[in-house]
mmCIF file of C-alpha atoms in Angstrom:
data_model
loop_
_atom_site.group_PDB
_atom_site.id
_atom_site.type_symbol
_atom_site.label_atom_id
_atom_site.label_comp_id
_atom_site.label_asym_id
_atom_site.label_seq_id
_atom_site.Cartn_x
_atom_site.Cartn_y
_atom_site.Cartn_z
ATOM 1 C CA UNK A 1 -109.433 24.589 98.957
ATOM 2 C CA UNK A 2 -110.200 25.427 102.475
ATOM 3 C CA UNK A 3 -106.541 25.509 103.540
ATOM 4 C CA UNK A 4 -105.948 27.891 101.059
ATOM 5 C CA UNK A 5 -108.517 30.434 102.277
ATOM 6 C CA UNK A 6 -107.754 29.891 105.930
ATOM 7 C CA UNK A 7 -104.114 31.374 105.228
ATOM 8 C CA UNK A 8 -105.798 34.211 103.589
ATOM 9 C CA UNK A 9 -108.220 35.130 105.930
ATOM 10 C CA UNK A 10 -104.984 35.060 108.595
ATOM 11 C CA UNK A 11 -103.144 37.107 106.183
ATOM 12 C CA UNK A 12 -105.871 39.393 105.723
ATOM 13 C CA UNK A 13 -106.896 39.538 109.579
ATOM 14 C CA UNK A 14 -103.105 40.207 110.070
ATOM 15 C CA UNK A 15 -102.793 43.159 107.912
ATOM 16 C CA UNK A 16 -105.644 44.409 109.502
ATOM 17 C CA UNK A 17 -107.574 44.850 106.195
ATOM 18 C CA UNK A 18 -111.294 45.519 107.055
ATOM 19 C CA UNK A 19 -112.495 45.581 103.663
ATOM 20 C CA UNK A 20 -111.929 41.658 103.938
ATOM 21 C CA UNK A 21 -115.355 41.494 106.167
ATOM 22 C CA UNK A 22 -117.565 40.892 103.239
ATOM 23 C CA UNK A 23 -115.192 38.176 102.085
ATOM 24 C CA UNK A 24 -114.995 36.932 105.474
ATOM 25 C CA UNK A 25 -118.831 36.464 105.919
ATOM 26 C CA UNK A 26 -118.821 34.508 102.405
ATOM 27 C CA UNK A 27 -116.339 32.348 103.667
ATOM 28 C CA UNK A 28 -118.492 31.457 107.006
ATOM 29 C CA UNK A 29 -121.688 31.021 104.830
ATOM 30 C CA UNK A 30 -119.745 28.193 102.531
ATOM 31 C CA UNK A 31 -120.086 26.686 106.073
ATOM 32 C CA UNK A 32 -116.985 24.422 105.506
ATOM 33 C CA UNK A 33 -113.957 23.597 107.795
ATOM 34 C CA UNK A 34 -112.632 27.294 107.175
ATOM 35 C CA UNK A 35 -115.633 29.072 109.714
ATOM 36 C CA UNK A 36 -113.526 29.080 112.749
ATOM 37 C CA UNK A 37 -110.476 30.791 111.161
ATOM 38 C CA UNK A 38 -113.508 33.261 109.257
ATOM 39 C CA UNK A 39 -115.076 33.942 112.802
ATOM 40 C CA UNK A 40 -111.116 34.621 114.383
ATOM 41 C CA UNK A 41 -110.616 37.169 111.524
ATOM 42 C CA UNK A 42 -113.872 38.795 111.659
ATOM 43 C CA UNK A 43 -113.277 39.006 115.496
ATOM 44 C CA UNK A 44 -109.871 40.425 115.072
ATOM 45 C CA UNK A 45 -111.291 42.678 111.884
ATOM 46 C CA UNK A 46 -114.681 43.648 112.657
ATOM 47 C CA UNK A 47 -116.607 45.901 115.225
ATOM 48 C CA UNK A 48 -119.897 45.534 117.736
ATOM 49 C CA UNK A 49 -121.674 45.842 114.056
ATOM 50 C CA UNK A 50 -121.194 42.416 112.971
ATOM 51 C CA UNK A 51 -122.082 41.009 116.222
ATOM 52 C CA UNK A 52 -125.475 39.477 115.131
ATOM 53 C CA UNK A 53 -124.072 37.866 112.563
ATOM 54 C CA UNK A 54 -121.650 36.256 115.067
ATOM 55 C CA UNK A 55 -123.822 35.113 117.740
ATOM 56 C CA UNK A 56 -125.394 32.611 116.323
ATOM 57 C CA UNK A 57 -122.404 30.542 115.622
ATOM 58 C CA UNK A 58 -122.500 30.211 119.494
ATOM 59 C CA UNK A 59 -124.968 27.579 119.365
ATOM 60 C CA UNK A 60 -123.319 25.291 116.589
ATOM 61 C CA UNK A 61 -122.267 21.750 117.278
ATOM 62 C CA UNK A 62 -118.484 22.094 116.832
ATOM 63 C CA UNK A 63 -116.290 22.721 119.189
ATOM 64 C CA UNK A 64 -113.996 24.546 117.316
ATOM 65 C CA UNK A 65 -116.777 26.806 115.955
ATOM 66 C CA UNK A 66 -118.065 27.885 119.642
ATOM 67 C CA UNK A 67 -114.843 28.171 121.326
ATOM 68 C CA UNK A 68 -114.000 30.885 118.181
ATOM 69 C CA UNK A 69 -117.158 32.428 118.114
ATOM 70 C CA UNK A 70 -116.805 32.659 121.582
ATOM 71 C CA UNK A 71 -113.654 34.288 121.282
ATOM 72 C CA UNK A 72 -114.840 36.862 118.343
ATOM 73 C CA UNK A 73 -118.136 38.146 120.143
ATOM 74 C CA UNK A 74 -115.807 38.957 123.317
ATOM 75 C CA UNK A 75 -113.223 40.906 121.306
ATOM 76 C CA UNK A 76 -115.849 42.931 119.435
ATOM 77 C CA UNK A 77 -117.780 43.420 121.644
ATOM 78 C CA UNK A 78 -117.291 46.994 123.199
ATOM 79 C CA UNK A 79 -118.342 48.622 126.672
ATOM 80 C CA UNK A 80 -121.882 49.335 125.310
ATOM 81 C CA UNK A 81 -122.092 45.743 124.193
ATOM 82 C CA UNK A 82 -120.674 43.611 127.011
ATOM 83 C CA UNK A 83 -123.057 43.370 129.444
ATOM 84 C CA UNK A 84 -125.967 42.521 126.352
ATOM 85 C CA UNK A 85 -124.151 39.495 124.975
ATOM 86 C CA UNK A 86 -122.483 38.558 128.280
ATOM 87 C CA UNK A 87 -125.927 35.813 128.981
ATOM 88 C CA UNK A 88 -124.754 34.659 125.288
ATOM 89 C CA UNK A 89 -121.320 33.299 126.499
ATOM 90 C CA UNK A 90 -121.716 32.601 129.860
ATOM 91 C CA UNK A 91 -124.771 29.727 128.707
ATOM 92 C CA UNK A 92 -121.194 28.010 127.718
ATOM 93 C CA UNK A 93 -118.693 28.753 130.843
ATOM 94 C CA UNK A 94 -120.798 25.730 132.699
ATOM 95 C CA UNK A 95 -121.130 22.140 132.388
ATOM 96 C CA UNK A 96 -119.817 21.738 128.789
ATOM 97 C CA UNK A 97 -116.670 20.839 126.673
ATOM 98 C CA UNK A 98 -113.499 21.466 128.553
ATOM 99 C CA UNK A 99 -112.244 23.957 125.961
ATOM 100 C CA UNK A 100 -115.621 25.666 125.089
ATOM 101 C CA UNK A 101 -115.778 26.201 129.019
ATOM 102 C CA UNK A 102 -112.074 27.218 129.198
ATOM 103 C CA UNK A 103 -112.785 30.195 126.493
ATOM 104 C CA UNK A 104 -115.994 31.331 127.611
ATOM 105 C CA UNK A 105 -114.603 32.114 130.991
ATOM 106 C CA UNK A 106 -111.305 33.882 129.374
ATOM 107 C CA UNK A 107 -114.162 35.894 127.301
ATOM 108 C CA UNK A 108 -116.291 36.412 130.244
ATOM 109 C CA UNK A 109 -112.941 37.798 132.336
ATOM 110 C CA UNK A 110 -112.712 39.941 129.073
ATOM 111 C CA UNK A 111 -116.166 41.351 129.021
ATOM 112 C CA UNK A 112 -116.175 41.986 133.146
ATOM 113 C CA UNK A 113 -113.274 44.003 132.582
ATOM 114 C CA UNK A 114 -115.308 46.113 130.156
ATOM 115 C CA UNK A 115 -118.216 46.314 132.172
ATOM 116 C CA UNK A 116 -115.872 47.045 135.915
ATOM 117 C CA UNK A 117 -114.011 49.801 134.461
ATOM 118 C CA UNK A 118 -117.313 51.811 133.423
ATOM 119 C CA UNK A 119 -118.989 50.672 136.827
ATOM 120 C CA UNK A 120 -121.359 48.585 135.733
ATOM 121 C CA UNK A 121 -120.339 45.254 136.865
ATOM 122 C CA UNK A 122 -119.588 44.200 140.099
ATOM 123 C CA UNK A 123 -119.250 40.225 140.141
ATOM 124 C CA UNK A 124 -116.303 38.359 138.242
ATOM 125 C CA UNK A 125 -116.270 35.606 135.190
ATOM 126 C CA UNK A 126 -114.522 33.233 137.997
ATOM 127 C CA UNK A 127 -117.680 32.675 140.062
ATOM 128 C CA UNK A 128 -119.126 31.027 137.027
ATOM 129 C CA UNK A 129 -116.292 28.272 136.367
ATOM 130 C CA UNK A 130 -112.527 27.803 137.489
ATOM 131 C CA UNK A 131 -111.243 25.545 135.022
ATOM 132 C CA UNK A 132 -107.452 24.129 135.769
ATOM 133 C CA UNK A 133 -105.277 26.438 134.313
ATOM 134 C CA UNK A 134 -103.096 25.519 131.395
ATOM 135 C CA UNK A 135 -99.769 26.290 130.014
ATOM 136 C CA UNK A 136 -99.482 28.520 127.389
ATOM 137 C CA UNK A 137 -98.561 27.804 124.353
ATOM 138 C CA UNK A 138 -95.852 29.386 122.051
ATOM 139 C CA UNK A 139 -97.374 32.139 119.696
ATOM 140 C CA UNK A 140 -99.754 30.947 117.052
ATOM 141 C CA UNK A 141 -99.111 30.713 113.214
ATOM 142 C CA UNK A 142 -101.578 33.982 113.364
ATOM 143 C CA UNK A 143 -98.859 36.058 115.625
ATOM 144 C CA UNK A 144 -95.840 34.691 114.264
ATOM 145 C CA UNK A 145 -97.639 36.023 110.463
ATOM 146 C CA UNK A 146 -98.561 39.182 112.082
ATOM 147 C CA UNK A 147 -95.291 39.832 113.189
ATOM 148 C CA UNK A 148 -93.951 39.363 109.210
ATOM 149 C CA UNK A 149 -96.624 39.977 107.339
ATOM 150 C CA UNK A 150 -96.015 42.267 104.259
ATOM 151 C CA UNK A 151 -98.354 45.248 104.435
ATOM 152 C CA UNK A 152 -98.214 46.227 100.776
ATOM 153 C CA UNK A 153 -101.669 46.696 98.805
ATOM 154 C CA UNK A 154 -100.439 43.990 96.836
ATOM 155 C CA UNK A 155 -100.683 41.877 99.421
ATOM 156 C CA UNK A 156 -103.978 42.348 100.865
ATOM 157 C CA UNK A 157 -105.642 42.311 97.271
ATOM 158 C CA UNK A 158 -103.820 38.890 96.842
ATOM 159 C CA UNK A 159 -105.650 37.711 99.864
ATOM 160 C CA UNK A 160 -108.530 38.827 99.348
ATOM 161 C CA UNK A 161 -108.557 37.417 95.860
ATOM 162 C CA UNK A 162 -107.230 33.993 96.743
ATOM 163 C CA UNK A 163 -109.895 34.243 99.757
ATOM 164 C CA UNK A 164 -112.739 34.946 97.286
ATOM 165 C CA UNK A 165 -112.557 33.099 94.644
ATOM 166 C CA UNK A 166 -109.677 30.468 95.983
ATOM 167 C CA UNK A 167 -106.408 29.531 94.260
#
């Protein structure tokens, strides 16, 4: 069931486990409700690798899926990467979706940061959009688990196996 393997890809992502990225990929090619919870772990797992496998899931339909795919191609992608999928996010920090404009600005800060510290940027993600700023929320269920979750073997290969092959 996909609520099932959307635990264990946060338990997984929270132990930090990045032997989970095969199982992680499976999961976003089932293409169920599960992806944007796949595409947060991978983001919080993976590294600039993985990010051609993640770039496409900028241009799906759901709003959920962009605004997390959004969010996983700006955390892996590194210094080298930044300024290469930068035209990738910032097609969304104009004109869209509230949210999906919301994170690809908070990505596109992200990514400037990258690119000012080597010198290689000079503009800033705010000249694109200046959404209203919002409260923040309270941690997420992803946080709060981080901040208990078990880091046995046991664990992980639970997770992994419930993420796999479900319970």
């Amino acid at each position: 069931d996909w609520w099932v393997s959307e635990r264990a890809a946060d338990a997984l992502a929270a132990i930090g486990d990045a032997k989970a990225l095969p199982a992680l990929f499976a999961m976003l090619a089932r293409n169920d409700r599960s992806v944007p919870v796949a595409l947060s772990a991978i983001g919080q797992l993976g590294d600039h690798k993985v990010l051609d496998k993640i770039l496409p899931y900028l241009q799906r339909p759901e709003k959920d899926v962009k605004v997390a795919a959004i969010a996983a191609v700006a955390q892996l992608a590194g210094e080298q990467q930044a300024e290469a999928v930068r035209p990738y996010i910032q097609q969304h920090a104009t004109g869209g979706e509230e949210t999906v404009v919301r994170a690809a600005t908070k990505a596109l800060q992200k990514l400037d940061g990258r690119l000012s510290a080597s010198g290689r940027f000079t503009g800033t993600a705010a000249t694109v959009a200046s959404p209203t700023p919002t409260p923040t929320p309270g941690p997420t269920a992803t946080q709060l688990t981080r901040a208990s979750a078990p880091r046995s073997a046991a664990a992980t290969s639970t997770a992994r196996t419930l993420l796999i092959e479900g319970p």
